[in-house]
Each structure stands twice: as structure tokens, then as C-alpha cells.
PDB file of C-alpha atoms in Angstrom:
ATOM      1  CA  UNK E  12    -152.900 -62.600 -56.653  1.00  0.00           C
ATOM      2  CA  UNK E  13    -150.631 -63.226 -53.558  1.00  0.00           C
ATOM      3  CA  UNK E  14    -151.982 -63.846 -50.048  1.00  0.00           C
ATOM      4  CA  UNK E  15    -152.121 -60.902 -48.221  1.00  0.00           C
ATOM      5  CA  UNK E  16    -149.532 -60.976 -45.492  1.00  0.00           C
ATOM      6  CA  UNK E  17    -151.532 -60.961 -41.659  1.00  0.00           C
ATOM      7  CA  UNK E  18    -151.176 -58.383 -39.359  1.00  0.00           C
ATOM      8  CA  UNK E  19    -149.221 -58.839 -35.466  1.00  0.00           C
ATOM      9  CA  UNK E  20    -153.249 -58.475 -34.323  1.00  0.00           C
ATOM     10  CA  UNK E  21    -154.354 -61.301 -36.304  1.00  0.00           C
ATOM     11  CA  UNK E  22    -150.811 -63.680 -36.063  1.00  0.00           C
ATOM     12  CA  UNK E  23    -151.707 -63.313 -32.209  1.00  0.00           C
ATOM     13  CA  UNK E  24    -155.486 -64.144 -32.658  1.00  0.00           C
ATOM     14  CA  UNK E  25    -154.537 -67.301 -34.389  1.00  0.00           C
ATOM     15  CA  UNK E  26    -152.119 -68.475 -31.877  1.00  0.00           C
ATOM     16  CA  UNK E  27    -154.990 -67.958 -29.053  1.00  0.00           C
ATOM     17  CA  UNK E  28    -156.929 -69.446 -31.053  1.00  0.00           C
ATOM     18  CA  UNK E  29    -154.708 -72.400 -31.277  1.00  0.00           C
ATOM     19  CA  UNK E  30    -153.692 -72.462 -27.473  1.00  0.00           C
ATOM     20  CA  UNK E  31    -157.056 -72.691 -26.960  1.00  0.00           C
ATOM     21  CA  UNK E  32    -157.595 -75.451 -29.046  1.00  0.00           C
ATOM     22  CA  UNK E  33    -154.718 -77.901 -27.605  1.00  0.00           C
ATOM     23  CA  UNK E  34    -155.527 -76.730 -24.245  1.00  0.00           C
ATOM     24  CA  UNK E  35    -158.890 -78.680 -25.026  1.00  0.00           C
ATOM     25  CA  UNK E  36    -157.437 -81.563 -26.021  1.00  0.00           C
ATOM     26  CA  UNK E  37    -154.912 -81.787 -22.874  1.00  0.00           C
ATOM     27  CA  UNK E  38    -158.264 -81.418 -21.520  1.00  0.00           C
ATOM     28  CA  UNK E  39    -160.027 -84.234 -22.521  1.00  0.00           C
ATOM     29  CA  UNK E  40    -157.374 -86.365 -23.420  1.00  0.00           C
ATOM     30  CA  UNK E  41    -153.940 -85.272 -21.711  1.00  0.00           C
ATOM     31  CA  UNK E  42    -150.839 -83.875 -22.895  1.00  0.00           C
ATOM     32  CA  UNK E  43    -149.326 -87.134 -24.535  1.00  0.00           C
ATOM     33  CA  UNK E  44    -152.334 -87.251 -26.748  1.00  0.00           C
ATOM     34  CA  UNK E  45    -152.155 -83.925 -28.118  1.00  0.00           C
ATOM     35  CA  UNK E  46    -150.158 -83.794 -31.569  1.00  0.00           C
ATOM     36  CA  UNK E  47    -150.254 -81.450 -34.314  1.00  0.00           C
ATOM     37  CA  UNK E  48    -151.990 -83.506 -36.280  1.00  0.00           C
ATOM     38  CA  UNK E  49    -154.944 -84.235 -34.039  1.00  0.00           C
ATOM     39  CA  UNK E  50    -154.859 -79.827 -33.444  1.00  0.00           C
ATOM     40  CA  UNK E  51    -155.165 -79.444 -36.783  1.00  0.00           C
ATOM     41  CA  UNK E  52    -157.774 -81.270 -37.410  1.00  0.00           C
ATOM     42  CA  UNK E  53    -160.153 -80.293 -34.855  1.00  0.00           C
ATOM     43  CA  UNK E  54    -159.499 -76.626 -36.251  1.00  0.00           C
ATOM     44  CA  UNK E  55    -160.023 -77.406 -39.641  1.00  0.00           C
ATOM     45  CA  UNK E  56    -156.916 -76.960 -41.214  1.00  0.00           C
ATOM     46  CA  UNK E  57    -153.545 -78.767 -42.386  1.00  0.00           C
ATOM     47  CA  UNK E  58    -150.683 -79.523 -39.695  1.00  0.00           C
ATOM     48  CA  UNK E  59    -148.749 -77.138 -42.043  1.00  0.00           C
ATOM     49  CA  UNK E  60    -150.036 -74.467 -40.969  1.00  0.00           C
ATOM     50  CA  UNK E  61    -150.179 -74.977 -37.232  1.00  0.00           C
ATOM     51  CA  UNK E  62    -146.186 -75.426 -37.635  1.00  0.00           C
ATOM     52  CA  UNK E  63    -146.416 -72.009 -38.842  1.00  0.00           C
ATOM     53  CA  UNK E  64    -146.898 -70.791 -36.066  1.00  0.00           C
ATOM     54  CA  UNK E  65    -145.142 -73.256 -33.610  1.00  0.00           C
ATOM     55  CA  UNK E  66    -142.574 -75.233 -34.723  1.00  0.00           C
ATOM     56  CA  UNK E  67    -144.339 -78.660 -32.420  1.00  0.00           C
ATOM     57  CA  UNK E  68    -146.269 -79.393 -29.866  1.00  0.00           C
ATOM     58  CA  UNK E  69    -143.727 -78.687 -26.571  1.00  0.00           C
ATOM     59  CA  UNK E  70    -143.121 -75.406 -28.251  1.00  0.00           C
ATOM     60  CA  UNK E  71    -147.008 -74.490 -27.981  1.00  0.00           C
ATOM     61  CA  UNK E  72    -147.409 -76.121 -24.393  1.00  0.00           C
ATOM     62  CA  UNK E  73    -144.673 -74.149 -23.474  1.00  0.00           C
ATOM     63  CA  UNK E  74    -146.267 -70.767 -24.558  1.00  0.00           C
ATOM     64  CA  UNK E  75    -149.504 -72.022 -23.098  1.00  0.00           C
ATOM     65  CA  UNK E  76    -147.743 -71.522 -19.761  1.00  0.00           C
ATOM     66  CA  UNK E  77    -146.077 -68.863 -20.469  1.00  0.00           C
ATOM     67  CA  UNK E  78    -149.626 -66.811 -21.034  1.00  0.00           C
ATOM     68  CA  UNK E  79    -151.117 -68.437 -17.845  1.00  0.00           C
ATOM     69  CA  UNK E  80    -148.296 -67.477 -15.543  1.00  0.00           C
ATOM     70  CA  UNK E  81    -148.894 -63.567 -17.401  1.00  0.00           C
ATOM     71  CA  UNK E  82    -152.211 -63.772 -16.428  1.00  0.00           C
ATOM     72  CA  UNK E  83    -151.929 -64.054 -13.156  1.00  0.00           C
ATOM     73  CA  UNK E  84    -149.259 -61.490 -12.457  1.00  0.00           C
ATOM     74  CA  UNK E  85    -151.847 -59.541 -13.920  1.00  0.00           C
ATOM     75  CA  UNK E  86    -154.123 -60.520 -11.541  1.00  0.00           C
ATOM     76  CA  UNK E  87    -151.609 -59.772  -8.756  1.00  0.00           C
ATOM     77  CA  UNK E  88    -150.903 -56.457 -10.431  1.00  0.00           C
ATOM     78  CA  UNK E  89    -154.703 -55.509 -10.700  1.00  0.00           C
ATOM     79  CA  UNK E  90    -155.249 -56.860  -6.512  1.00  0.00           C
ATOM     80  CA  UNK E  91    -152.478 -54.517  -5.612  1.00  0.00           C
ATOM     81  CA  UNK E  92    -153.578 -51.028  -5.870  1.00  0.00           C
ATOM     82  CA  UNK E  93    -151.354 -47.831  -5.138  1.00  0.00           C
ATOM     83  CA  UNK E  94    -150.570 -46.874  -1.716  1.00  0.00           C
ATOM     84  CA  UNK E  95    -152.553 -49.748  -0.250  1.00  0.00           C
ATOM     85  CA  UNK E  96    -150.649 -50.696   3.232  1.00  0.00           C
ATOM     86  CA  UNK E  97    -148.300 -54.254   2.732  1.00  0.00           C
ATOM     87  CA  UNK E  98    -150.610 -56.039   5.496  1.00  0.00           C
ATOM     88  CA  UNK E  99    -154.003 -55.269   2.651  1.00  0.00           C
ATOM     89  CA  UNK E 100    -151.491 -56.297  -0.245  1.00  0.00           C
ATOM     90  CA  UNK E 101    -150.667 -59.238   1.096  1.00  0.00           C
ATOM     91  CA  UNK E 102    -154.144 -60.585   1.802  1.00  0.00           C
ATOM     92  CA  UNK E 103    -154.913 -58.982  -1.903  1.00  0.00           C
ATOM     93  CA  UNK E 104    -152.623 -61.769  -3.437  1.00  0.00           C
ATOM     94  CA  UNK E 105    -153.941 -64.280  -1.469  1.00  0.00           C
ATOM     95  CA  UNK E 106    -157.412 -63.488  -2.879  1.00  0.00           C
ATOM     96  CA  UNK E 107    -156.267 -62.999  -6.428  1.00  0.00           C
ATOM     97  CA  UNK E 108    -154.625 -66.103  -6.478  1.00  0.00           C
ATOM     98  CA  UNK E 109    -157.094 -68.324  -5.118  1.00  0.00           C
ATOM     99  CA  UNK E 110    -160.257 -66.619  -7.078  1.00  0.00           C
ATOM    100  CA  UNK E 111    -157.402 -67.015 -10.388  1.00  0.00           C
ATOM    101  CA  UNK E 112    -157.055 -71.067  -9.795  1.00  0.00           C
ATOM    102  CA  UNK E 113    -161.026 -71.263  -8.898  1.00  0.00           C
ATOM    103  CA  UNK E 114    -162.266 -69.115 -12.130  1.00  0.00           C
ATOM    104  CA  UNK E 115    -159.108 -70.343 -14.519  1.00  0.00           C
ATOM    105  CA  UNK E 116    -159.384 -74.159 -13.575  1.00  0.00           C
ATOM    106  CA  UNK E 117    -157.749 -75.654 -17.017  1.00  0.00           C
ATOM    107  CA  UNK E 118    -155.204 -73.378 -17.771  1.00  0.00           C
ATOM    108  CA  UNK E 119    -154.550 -73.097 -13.556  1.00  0.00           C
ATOM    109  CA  UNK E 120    -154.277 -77.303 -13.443  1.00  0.00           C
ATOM    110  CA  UNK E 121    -151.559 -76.763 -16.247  1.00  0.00           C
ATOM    111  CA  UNK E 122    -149.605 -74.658 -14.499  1.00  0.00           C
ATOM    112  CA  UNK E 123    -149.705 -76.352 -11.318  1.00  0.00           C
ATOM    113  CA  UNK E 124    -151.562 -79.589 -10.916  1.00  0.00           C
ATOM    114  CA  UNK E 125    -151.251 -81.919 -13.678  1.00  0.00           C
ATOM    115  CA  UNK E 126    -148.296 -83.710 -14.590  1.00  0.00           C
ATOM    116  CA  UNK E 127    -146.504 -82.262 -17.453  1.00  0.00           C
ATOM    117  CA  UNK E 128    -142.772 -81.573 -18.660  1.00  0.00           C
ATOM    118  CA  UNK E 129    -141.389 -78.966 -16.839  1.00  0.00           C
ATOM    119  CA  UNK E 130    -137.852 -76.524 -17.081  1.00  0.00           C
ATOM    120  CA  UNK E 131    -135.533 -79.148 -15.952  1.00  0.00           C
ATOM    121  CA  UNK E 132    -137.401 -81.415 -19.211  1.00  0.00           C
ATOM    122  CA  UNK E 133    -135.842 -78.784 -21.677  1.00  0.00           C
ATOM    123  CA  UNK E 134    -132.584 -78.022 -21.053  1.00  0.00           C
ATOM    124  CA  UNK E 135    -130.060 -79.309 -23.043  1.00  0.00           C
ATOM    125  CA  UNK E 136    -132.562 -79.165 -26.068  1.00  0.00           C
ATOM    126  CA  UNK E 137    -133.709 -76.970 -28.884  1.00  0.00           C
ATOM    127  CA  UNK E 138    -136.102 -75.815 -26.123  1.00  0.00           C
ATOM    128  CA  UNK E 139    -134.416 -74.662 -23.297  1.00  0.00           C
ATOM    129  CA  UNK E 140    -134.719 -71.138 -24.577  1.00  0.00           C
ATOM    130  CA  UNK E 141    -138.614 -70.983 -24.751  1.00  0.00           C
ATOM    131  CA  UNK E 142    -138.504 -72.786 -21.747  1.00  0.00           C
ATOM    132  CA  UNK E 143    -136.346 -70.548 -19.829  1.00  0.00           C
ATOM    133  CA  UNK E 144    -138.758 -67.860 -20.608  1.00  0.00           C
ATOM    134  CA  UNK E 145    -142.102 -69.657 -19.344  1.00  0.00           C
ATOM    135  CA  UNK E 146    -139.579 -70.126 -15.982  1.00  0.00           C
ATOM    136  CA  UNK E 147    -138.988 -66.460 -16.150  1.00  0.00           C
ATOM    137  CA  UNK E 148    -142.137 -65.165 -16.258  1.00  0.00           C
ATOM    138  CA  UNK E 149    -143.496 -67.978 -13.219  1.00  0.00           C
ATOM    139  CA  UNK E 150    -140.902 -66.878 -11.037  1.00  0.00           C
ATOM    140  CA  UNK E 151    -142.336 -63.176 -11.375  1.00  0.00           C
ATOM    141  CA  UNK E 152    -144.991 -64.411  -9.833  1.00  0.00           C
ATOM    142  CA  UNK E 153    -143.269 -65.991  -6.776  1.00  0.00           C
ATOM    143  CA  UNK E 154    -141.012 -62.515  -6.477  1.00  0.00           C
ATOM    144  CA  UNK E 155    -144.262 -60.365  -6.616  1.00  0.00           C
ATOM    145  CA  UNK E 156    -145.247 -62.186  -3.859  1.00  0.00           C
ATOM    146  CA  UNK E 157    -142.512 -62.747  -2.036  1.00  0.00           C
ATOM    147  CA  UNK E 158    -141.631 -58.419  -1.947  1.00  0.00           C
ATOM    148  CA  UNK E 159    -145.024 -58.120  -0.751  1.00  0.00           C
ATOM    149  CA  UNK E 160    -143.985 -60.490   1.830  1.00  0.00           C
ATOM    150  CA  UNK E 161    -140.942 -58.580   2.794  1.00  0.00           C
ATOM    151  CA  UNK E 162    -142.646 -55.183   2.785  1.00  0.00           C
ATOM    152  CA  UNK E 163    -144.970 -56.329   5.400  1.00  0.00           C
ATOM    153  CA  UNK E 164    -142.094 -57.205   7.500  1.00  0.00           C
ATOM    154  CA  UNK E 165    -140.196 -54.025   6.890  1.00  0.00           C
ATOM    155  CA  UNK E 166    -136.954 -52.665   7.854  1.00  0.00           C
ATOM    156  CA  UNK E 167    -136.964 -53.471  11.881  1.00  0.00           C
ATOM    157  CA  UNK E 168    -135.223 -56.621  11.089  1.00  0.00           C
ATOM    158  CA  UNK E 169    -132.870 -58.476   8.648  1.00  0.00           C
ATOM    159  CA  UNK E 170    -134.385 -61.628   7.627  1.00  0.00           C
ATOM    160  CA  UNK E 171    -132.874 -64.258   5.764  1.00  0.00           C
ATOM    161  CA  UNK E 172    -133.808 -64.874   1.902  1.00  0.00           C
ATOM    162  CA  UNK E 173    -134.315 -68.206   3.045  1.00  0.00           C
ATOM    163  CA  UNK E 174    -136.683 -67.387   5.444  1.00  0.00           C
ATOM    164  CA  UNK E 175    -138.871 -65.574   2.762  1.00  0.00           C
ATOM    165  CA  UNK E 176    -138.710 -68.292   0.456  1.00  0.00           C
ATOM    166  CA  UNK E 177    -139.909 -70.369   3.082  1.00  0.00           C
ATOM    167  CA  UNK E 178    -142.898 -68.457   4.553  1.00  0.00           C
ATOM    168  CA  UNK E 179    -144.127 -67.901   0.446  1.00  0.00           C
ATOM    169  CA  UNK E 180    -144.004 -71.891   0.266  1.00  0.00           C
ATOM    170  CA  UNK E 181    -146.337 -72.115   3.383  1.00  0.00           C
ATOM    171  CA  UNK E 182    -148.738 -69.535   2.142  1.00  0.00           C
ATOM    172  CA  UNK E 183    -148.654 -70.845  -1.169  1.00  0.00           C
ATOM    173  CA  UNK E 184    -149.353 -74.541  -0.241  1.00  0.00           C
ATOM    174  CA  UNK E 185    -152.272 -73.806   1.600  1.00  0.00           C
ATOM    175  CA  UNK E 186    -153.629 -71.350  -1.159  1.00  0.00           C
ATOM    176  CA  UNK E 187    -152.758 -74.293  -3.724  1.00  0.00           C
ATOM    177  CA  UNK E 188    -154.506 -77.090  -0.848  1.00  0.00           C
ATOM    178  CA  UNK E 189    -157.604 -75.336  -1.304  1.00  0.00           C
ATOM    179  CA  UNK E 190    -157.819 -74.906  -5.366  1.00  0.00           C
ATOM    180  CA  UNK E 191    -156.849 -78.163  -5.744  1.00  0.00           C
ATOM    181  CA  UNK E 192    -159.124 -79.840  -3.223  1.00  0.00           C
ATOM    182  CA  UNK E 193    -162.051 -77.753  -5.217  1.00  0.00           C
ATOM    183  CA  UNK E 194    -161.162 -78.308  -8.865  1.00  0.00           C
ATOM    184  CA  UNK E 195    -160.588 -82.086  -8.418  1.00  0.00           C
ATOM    185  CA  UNK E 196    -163.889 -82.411  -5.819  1.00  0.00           C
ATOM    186  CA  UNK E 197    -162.347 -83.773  -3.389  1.00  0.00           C
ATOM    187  CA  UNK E 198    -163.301 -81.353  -0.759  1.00  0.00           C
ATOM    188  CA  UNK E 199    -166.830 -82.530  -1.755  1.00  0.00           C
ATOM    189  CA  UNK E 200    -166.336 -85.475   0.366  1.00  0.00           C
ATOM    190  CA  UNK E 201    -165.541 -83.127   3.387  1.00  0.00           C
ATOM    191  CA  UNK E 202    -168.192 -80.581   3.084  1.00  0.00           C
ATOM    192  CA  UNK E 203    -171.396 -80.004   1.437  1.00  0.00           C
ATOM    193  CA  UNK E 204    -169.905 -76.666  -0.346  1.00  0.00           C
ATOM    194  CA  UNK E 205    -166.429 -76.353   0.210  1.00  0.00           C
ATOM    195  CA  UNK E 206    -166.571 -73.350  -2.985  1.00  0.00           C
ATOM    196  CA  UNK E 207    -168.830 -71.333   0.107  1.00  0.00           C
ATOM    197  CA  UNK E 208    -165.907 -71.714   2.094  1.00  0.00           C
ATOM    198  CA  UNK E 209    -163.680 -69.118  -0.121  1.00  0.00           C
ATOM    199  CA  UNK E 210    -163.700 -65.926   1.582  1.00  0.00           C
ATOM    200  CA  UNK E 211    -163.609 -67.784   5.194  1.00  0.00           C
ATOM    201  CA  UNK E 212    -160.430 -69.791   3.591  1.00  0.00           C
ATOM    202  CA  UNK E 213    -158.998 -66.732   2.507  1.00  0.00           C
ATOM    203  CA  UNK E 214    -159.226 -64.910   5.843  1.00  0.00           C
ATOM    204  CA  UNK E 215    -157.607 -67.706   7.522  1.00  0.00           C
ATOM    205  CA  UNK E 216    -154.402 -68.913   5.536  1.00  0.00           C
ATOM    206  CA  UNK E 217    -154.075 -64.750   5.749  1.00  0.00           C
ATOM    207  CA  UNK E 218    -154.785 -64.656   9.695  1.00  0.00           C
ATOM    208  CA  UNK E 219    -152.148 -67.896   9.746  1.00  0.00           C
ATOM    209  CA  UNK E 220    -149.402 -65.285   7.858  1.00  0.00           C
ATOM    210  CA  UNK E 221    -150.034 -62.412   9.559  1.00  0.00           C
ATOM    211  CA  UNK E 222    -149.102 -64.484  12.766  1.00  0.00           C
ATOM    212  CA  UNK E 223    -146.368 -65.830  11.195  1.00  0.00           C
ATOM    213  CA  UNK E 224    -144.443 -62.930   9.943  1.00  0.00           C
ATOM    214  CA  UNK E 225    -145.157 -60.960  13.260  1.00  0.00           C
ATOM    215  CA  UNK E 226    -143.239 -63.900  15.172  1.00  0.00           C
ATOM    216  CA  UNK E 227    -140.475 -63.301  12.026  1.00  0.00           C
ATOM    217  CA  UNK E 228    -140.374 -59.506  13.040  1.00  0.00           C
ATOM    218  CA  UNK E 229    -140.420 -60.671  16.543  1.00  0.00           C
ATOM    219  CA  UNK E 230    -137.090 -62.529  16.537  1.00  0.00           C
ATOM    220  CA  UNK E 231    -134.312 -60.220  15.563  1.00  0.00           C
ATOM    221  CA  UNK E 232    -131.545 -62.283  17.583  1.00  0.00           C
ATOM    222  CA  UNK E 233    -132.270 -65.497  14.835  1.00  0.00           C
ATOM    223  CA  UNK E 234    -132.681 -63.124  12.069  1.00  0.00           C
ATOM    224  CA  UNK E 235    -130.688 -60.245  12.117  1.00  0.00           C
ATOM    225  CA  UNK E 236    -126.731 -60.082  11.029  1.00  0.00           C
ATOM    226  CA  UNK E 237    -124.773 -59.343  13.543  1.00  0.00           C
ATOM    227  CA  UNK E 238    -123.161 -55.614  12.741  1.00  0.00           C
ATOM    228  CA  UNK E 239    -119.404 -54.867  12.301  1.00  0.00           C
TER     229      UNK E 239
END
């Protein structure tokens, strides 16, 4: 009697389950050691079937990305609530994405820490596609951020794209400082418990924007277009 065929559900709760699984052994053993082979062993299957379900091991690093970077515009989404004012959004973010990297520490050091192929690595091949997509959904991310960015600036000035882009690097670099330093314990060496430090952190890199985009709103002769 033929197999019966698996539902979406359970297709999807295999491929978390394999994520999961060569997350580990990036993990323990980095991304050059993980193969199919060595995946499907530790699940206790053939490397058949894992190609059933990604065709090799980029292909499945790829999507592990891809679900990261999803889960934490969900945890953007979920910090910005309805009608909250752009100044509470903004500090929102900060906290989502800083508690995200802190509580997330494997899949966040994927994403952002560890080095690993990234976009520019797949084009020209058979994945640029899937690779495209995990850049896709990342850079949903950044543009969440960056419109909160803008909304707290509002319409008195113009300012530059450039000038966005730039302010979401400084916030993010500090936000990213402070994850790292804590997931690789290297702010161990500079304070007794730097993890205590969180919500002070948080305040500040948000005190240091807040100051930063009032100068922005304060300059409309270097940031607004001169009108026709």
C-alpha cells in the first residue's frame, strides 16, 4: 500500500525540524562542516531524504536565514503597537531587536555575526534566486526601521535618503556592539554583568537617537531641497 502523501503542516514540521538540526551542527562545528550527509545522520535518516526537501546544503542555510530575518520583523511588528507615537516606536525597535539577538543567540550570530556566504556569494548561480529572497526579506527589516526613523522626523523637513540610511547604521551598530559583546563574553571582561546593563543600554543608544534626529530636524538649510 502506497505511502501516504504528507500534508503542507507536516512538509513544514520536517523542514524545522531539519533547520534545526544543521543549525546545531553550524553550531558546534561551523558551516563548512555541515553536509547532508553528516544532517542526515544525526536525524536518523538517509541523505535522500533530506534532498527532498532541499536540494543541498546552501539551499537550507539559505532558508535558515530567511526564517530568522521573519522572525524578527515579527518581533518589530509585535513592539510596534497601533497608534503608539514614532518617538515610543522607535525606542520599541530598539528593544525588540536587542532582547531578539540576546534571547535568539544562534540563529541571531547567523544572521549577523559569524562568517558565512552571503547575497553577493550566490549570484550568478543556481542560487541567486533563493538568495535574493533571504536579501528580501532582511532588508524588510532595515525599511521597518528606517520608516520608523523617518516618521519620527516628520514632514518639517526634507531629509536625504542618505541621511536615513546613515542614522539606521549608527543605531544599528551600537544595538549590534552590545549583542555581540554579550553573546561572545567579551563584555565580561569589562563588567561583572554586562546582561544587567540591557534596559540602561537600551535607554541610551535611544537617548543618543533622539538627539540625533532632533539636530536632523534642526537643520533644514543642509537638508531640505531648495523649492522651484
Amino acid at each position: 500500500m502506497p505511502r501516504a502523501q504528507r500534508s503542507p503542516e507536516e512538509i513544514d514540521m520536517v523542514r524545522q525540524d531539519i533547520m534545526e538540526h544543521a543549525l546545531g551542527i553550524i553550531i558546534t562545528d561551523g558551516f563548512a562542516a555541515l553536509s547532508m550527509r553528516k544532517l542526515a545522520n544525526q536525524l536518523g535518516v538517509t541523505a535522500k531524504t533530506i534532498y527532498n526537501y532541499f536540494h543541498n546544503k546552501d539551499e537550507l542555510y539559505l532558508h535558515l536565514l530567511i526564517r530568522g530575518f521573519q522572525q524578527l520583523l515579527v518581533s518589530f511588528e509585535n513592539a510596534v503597537k497601533q497608534h503608539m507615537p514614532p518617538i515610543k516606536q522607535l525606542k520599541e525597535l530598539i528593544r525588540a531587536y536587542v532582547n531578539f539577538g540576546l534571547e535568539h543567540v544562534n540563529i541571531y550570530n547567523l544572521m549577523f555575526t559569524w562568517h558565512v556566504p552571503k547575497f553577493n556569494d550566490y549570484v550568478g548561480t543556481p542560487l541567486e534566486q533563493v538568495a535574493q529572497e533571504e536579501l528580501t526579506t532582511a532588508l524588510k527589516c532595515a525599511d521597518f526601521f528606517m520608516a520608523r526613523i523617518a516618521a519620527m522626523i516628520g514632514n518639517e523637513v526634507t531629509i536625504k535618503d542618505e541621511e536615513i540610511h546613515g542614522e539606521l547604521i549608527r543605531i544599528w551598530s551600537q544595538m549590534h556592539g552590545y549583542v555581540a559583546g554579550i553573546n561572545n563574553n567579551l563584555l565580561d571582561y569589562l563588567h561583572e554583568n554586562p546582561l544587567a546593563l540591557r534596559d540602561q543600554i537600551i535607554e541610551r543608544i535611544f537617548a543618543c537617537s533622539q538627539r540625533e534626529l532632533v539636530a536632523l530636524k534642526q537643520r533644514p538649510a543642509l537638508t531640505t531641497f531648495a523649492k522651484k
